[in-house]
Short mmCIF file of C-alpha atoms in Angstrom, two decimals:
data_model
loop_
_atom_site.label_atom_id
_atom_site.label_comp_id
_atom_site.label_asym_id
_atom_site.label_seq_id
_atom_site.Cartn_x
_atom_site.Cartn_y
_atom_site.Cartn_z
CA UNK M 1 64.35 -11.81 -49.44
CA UNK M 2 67.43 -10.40 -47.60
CA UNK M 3 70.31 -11.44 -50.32
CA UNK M 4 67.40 -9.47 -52.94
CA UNK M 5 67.41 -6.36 -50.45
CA UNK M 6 71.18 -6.48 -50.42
CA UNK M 7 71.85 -6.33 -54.25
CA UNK M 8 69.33 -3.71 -54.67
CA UNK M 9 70.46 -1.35 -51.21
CA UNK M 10 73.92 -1.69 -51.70
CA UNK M 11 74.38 -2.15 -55.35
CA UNK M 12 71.80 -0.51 -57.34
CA UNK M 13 73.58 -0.51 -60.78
CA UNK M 14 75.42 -3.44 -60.50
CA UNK M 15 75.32 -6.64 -62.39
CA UNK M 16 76.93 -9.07 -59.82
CA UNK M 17 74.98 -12.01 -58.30
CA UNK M 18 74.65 -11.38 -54.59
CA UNK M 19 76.35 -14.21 -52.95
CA UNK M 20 75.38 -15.98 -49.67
CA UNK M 21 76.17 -14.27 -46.36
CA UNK M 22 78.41 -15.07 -43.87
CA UNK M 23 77.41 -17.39 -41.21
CA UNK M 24 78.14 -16.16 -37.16
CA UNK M 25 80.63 -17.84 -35.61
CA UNK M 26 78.66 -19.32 -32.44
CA UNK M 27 78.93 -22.41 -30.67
CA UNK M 28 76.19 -24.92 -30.51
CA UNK M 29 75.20 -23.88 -27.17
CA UNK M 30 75.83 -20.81 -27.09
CA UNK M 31 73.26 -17.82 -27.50
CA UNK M 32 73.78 -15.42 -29.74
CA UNK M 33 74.43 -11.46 -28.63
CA UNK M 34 73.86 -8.48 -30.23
CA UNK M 35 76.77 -6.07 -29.06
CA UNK M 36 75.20 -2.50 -30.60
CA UNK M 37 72.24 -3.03 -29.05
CA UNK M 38 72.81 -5.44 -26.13
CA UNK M 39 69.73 -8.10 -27.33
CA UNK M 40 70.39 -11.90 -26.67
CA UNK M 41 68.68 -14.82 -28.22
CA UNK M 42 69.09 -18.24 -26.69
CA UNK M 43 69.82 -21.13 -28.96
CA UNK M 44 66.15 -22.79 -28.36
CA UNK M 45 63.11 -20.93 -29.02
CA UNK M 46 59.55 -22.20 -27.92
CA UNK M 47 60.63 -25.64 -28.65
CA UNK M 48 62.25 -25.03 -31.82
CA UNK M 49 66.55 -25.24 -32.11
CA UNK M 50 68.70 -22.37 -33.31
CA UNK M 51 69.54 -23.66 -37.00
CA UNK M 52 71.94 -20.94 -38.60
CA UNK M 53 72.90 -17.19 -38.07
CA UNK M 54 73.96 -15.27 -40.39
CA UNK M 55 75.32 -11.47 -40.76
CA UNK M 56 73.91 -9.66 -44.17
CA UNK M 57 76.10 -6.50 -42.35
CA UNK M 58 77.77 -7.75 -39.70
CA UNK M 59 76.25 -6.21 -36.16
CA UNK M 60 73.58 -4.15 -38.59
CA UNK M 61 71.49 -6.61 -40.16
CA UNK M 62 71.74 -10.28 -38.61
CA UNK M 63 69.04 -13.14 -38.46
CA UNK M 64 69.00 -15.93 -36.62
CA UNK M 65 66.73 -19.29 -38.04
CA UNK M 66 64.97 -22.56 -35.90
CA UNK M 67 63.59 -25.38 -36.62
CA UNK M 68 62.25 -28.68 -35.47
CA UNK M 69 63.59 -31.91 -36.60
CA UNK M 70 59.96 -32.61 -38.51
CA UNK M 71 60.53 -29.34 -40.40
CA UNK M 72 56.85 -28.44 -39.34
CA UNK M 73 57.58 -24.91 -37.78
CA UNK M 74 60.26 -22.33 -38.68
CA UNK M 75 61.19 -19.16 -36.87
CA UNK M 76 63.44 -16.53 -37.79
CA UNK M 77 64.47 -13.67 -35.96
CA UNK M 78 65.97 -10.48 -37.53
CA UNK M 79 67.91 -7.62 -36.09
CA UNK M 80 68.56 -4.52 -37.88
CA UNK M 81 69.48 -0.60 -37.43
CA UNK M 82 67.11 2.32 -38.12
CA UNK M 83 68.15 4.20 -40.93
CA UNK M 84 64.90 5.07 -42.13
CA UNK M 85 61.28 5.17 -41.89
CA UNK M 86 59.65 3.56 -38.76
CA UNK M 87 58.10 0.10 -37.28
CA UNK M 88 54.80 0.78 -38.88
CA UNK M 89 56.28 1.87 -42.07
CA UNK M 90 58.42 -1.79 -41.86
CA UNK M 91 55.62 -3.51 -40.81
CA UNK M 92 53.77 -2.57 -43.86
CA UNK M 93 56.64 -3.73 -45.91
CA UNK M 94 57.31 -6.65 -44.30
CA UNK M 95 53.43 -7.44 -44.39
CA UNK M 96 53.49 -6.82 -48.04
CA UNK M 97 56.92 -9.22 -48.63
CA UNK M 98 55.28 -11.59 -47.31
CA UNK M 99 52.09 -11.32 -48.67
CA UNK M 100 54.29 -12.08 -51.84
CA UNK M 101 55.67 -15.17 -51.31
CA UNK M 102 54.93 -17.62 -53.46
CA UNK M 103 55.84 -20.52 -51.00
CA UNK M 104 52.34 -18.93 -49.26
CA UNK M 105 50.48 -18.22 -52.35
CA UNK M 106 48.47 -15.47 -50.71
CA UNK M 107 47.72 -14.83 -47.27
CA UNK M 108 44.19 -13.89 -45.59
CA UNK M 109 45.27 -11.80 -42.05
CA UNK M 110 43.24 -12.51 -38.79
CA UNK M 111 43.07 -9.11 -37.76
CA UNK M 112 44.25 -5.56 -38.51
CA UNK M 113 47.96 -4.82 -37.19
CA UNK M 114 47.69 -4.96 -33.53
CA UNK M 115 49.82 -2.36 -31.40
CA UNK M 116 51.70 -4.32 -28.49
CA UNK M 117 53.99 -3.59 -25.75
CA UNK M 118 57.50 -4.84 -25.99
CA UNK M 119 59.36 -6.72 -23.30
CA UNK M 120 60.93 -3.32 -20.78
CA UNK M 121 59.07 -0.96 -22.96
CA UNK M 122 56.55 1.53 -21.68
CA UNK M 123 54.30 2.00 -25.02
CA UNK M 124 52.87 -0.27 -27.85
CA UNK M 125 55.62 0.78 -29.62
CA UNK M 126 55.66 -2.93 -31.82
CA UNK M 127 52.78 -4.18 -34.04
CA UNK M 128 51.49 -8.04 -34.47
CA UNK M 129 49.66 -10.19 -37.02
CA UNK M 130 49.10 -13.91 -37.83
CA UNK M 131 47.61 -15.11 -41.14
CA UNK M 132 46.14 -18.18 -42.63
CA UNK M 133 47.85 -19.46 -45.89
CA UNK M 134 45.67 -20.26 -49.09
CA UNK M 135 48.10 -22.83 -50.28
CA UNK M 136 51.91 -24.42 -49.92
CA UNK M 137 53.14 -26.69 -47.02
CA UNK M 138 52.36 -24.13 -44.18
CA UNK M 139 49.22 -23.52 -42.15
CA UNK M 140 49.75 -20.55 -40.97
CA UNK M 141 52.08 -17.30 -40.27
CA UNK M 142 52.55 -14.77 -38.11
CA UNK M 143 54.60 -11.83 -37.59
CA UNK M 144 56.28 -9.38 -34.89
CA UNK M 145 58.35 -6.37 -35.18
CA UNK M 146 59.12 -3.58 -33.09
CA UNK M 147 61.91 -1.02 -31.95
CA UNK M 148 64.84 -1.65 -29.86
CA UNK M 149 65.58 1.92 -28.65
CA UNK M 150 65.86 4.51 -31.32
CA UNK M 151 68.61 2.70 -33.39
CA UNK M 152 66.99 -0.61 -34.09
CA UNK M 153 64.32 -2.46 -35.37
CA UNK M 154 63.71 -6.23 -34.23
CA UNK M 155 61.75 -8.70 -36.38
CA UNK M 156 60.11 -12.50 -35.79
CA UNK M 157 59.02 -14.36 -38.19
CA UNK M 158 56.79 -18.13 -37.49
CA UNK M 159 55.38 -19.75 -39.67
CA UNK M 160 54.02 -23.53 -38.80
CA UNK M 161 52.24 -26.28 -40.80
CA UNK M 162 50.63 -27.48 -38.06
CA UNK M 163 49.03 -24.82 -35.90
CA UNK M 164 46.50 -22.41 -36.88
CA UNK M 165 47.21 -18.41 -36.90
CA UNK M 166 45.33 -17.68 -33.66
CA UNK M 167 47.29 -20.62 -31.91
CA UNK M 168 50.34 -18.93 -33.28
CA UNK M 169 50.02 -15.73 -32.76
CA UNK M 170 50.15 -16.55 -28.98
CA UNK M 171 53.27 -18.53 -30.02
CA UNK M 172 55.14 -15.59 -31.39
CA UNK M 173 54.35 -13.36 -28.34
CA UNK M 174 55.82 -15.81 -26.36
CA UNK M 175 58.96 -16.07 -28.30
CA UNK M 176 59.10 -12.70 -28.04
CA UNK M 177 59.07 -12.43 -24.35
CA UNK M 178 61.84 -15.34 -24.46
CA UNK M 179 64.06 -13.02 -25.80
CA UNK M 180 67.41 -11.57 -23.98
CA UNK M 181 66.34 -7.98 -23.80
CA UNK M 182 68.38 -5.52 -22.10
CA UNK M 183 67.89 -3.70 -18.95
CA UNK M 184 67.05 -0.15 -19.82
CA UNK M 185 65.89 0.69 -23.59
CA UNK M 186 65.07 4.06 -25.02
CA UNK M 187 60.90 4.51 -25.05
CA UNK M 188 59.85 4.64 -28.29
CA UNK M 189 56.34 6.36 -29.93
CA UNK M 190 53.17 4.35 -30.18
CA UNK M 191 53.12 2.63 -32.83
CA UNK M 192 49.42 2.59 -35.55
CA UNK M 193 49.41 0.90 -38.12
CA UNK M 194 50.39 2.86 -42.10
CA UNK M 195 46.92 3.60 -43.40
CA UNK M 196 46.43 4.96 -47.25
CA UNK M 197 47.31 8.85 -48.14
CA UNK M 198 44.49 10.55 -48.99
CA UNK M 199 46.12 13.24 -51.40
CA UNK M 200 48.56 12.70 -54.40
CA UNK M 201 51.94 13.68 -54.55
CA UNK M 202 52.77 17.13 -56.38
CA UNK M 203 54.56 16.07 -59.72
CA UNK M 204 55.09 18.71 -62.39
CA UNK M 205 57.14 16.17 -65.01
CA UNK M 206 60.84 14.86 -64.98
CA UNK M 207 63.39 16.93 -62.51
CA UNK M 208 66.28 18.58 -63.77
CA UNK M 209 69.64 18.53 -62.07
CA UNK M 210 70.14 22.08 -60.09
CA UNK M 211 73.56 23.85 -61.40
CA UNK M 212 76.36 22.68 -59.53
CA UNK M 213 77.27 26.13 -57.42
CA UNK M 214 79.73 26.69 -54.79
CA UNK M 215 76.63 27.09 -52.83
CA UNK M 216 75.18 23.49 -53.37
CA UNK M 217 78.70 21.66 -53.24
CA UNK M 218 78.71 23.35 -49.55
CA UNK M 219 75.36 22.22 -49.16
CA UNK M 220 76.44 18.28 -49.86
CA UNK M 221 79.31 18.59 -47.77
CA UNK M 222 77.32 19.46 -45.09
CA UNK M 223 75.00 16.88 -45.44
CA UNK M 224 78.09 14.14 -45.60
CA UNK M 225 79.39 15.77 -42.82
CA UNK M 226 76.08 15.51 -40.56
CA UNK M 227 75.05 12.21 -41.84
CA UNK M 228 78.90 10.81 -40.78
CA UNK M 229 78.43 12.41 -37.18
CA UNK M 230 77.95 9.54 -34.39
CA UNK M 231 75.16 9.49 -32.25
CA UNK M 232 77.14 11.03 -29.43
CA UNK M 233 78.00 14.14 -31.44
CA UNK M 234 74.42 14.36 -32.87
CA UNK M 235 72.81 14.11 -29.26
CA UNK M 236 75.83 17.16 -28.40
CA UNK M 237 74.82 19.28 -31.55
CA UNK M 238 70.95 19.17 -30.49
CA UNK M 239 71.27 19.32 -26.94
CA UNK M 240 69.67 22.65 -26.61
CA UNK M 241 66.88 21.63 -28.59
CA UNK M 242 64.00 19.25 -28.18
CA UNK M 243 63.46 16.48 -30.31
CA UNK M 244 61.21 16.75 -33.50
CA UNK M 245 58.30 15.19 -33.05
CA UNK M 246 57.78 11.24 -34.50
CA UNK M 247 57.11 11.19 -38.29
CA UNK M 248 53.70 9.80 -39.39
CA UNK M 249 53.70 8.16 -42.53
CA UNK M 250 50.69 7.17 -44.92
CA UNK M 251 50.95 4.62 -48.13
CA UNK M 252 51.31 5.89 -51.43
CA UNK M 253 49.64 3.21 -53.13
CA UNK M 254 49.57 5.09 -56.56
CA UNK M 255 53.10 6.06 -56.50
CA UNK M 256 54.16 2.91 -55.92
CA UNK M 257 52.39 0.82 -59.04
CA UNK M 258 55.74 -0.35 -60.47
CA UNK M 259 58.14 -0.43 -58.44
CA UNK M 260 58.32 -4.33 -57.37
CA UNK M 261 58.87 -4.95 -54.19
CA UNK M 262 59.64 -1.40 -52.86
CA UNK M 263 57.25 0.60 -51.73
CA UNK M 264 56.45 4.58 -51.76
CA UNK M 265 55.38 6.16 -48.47
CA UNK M 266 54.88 10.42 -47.18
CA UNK M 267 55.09 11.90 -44.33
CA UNK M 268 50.88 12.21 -43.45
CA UNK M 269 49.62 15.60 -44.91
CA UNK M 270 52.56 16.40 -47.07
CA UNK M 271 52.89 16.27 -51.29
CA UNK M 272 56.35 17.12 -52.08
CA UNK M 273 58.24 14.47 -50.62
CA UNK M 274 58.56 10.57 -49.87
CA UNK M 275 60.50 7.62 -49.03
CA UNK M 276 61.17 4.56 -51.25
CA UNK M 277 60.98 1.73 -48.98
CA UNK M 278 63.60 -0.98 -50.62
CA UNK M 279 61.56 -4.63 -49.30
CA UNK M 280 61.91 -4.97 -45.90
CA UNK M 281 64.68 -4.69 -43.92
CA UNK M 282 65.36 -0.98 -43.50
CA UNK M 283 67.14 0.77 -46.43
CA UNK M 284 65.26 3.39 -48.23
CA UNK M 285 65.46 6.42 -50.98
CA UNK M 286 64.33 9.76 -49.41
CA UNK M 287 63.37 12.80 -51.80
CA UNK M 288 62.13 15.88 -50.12
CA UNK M 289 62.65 19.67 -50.44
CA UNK M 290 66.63 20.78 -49.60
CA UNK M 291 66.64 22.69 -46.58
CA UNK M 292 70.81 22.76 -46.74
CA UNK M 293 70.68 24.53 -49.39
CA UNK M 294 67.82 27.06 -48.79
CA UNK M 295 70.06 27.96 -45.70
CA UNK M 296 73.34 28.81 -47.45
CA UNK M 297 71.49 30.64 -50.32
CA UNK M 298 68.29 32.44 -49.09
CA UNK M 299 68.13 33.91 -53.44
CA UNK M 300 68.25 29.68 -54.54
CA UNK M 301 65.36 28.69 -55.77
CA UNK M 302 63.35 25.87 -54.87
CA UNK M 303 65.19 22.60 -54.74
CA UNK M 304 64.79 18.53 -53.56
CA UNK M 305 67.17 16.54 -52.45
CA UNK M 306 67.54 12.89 -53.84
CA UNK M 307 69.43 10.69 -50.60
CA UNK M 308 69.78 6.84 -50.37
CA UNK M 309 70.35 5.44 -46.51
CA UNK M 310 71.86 1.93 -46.79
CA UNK M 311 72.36 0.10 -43.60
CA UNK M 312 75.81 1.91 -42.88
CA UNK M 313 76.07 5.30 -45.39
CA UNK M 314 73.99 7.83 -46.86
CA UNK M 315 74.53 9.07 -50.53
CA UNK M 316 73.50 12.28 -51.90
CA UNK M 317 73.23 13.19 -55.47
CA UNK M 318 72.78 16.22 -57.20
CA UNK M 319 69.86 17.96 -55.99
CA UNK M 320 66.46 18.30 -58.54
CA UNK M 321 64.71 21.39 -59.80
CA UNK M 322 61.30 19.98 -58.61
CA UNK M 323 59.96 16.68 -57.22
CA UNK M 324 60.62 14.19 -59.43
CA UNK M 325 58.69 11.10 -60.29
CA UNK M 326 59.80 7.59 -58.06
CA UNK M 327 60.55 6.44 -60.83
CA UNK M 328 62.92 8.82 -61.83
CA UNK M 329 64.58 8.62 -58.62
CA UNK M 330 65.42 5.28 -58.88
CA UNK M 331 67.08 5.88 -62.30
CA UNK M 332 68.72 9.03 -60.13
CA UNK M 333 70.45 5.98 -58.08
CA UNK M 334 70.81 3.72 -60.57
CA UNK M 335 72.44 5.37 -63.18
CA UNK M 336 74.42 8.54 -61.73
CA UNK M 337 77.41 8.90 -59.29
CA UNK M 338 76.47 10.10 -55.94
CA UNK M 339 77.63 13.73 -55.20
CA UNK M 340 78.50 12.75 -51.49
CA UNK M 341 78.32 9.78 -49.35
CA UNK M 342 79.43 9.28 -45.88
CA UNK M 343 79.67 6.60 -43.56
CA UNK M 344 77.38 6.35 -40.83
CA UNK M 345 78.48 3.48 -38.68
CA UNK M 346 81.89 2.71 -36.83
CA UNK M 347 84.44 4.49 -35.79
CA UNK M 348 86.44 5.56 -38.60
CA UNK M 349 83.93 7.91 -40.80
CA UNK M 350 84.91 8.08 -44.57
CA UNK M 351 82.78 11.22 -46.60
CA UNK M 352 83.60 11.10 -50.74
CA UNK M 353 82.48 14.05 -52.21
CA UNK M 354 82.42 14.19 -56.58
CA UNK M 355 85.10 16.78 -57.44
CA UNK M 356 82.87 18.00 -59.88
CA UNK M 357 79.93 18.97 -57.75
CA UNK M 358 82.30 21.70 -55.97
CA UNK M 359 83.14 23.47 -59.50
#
């Protein structure tokens, strides 16, 4: 699922064959750390042994794998940053992925998504759900994810051929609670599960790219330059303002007929914008009305923005006349250069901006 995410994230329009990621360097007995966010993971999990660990990104998207010598339960645990949506929203997808899977050919859930309580958080800020499997080698499966502060998302995976889902659901919490988590962590909003939106989204045909003036060429630079800002400067910028309140996002179940294994979701009660969820681990394609540009030409007319937030950079592209279709906007991505793209991880920051977009 993750080498799939990666050639479609990272390399929309290209033909290359993802290759295999890098394994971590880590000795046999020694547990593995996550420096960014300060999470540890010993090398044995409720009985099972660490097997591999491998970086997708290094420090931004890692996962960690265990087994038992009979092969009978597996357990993978993921960590990887926030660049988009939230833990419901990835829940959803990761419910859906999964849901997918051949190997399970179909799986009936116990329950609804159940809100829980992380290990040193204050709120149900993760969500929970085990599943019985119609067919395949397994049993059952169950799955975990929640936040890790506001900069990352946490994810276990169990699946067993042994044990049914209500046995391992209480398995998973318990490997949860095994993990290394550090001392103080950023509270996080309650977390309810994605429900359906109740409205569609305001399409008016294909979107036409907005004239490239000085205007909107200023407009892209500033986005680069604010999506390349660390969080230290961000938290400097807005420290005489309070933080916007969580986003609440619904399922755009019509919108997203077509597009494979991504999904389309909106923030609850709006119709002129969305986020393409790319599978599950975190990258997405957001199109919503351009503010930027609304603020450096009050006489512009209406315009949307068309961004793509991989795991370390946002792109920008030329900004649309109207909303356009999701479809569309993946054809945006796919086929045209980006206008801007910054960095948004590590030190060194690198923005590109198109020369042509500032004619």
């Amino acid at each position: 699922m993750r080498l799939l995410l990666a050639a479609i994230a990272l390399c929309v329009a290209s033909p290359t064959i993802a290759q295999q990621p890098p394994q971590l360097t880590l000795g046999a007995t020694e547990p593995y750390r996550h420096k960014p966010s300060g999470l540890s993971v010993p090398t044995t999990l409720d009985g099972l042994q660490r097997t591999s660990a491998v970086a997708y990104v290094p420090d931004l998207d890692e996962a960690l794998s265990f087994d038992n010598p009979s092969n009978s339960d597996t357990l993978t645990v993921y960590v990887f940053r926030n660049v988009s949506g939230s833990v419901p929203l990835w829940f959803d997808r990761i419910d859906w992925v999964a849901s997918h899977r051949d190997i399970y050919g179909g799986l009936v859930p116990l329950h609804t998504p159940t809100a829980f309580t992380p290990p040193g958080q204050g709120t149900a800020s993760g969500l929970i759900d085990s599943y019985s499997v119609s067919k395949g080698p397994y049993r059952s499966t169950a799955i975990a994810f929640m936040p890790l502060g506001a900069d990352w998302y946490v994810s276990v995976r169990y699946s067993s051929k042994t044990l049914d889902g209500a046995t391992l659901e209480t398995h998973i919490r318990a490997v949860v609670a095994a993990l290394g988590w550090p001392q103080k962590i950023a509270p996080q909003p309650a977390a309810v599960p994605v429900a359906d939106c109740t409205s569609a989204l305001a399409l008016s045909g294909d979107a036409k790219p907005i004239n490239r003036s000085k205007a909107m060429g200023s407009a892209l630079l500033f986005g680069a330059l604010l999506s390349s800002a660390s969080t230290d400067e961000k938290q400097k910028m807005a420290k005489d303002e309070p933080p916007p309140p969580p986003v609440t996002w619904c399922r755009d179940l019509a919108a997203s007929i077509g597009m494979g294994s991504s999904g389309v979701y909106r923030p609850v009660g709006t119709t002129d914008r969305y986020l393409i969820a790319y599978q599950d681990a975190g990258r997405g394609l957001m199109v919503e009305p351009d503010t930027l540009s609304a603020l450096l030409d009050t006489k512009a007319k209406a315009s949307w923005s068309v961004t793509e937030y991989e795991v370390a950079a946002a792109g920008s592209y030329i900004p649309r006349d109207r909303l356009p279709p999701p479809d569309q906007a993946l054809k945006i991505v796919g086929k045209e250069h980006f206008a801007s793209k910054a960095t948004t991880w590590g030190e060194k920051r690198d923005i590109q901006i198109d020369s042509g977009v500032m004619k």
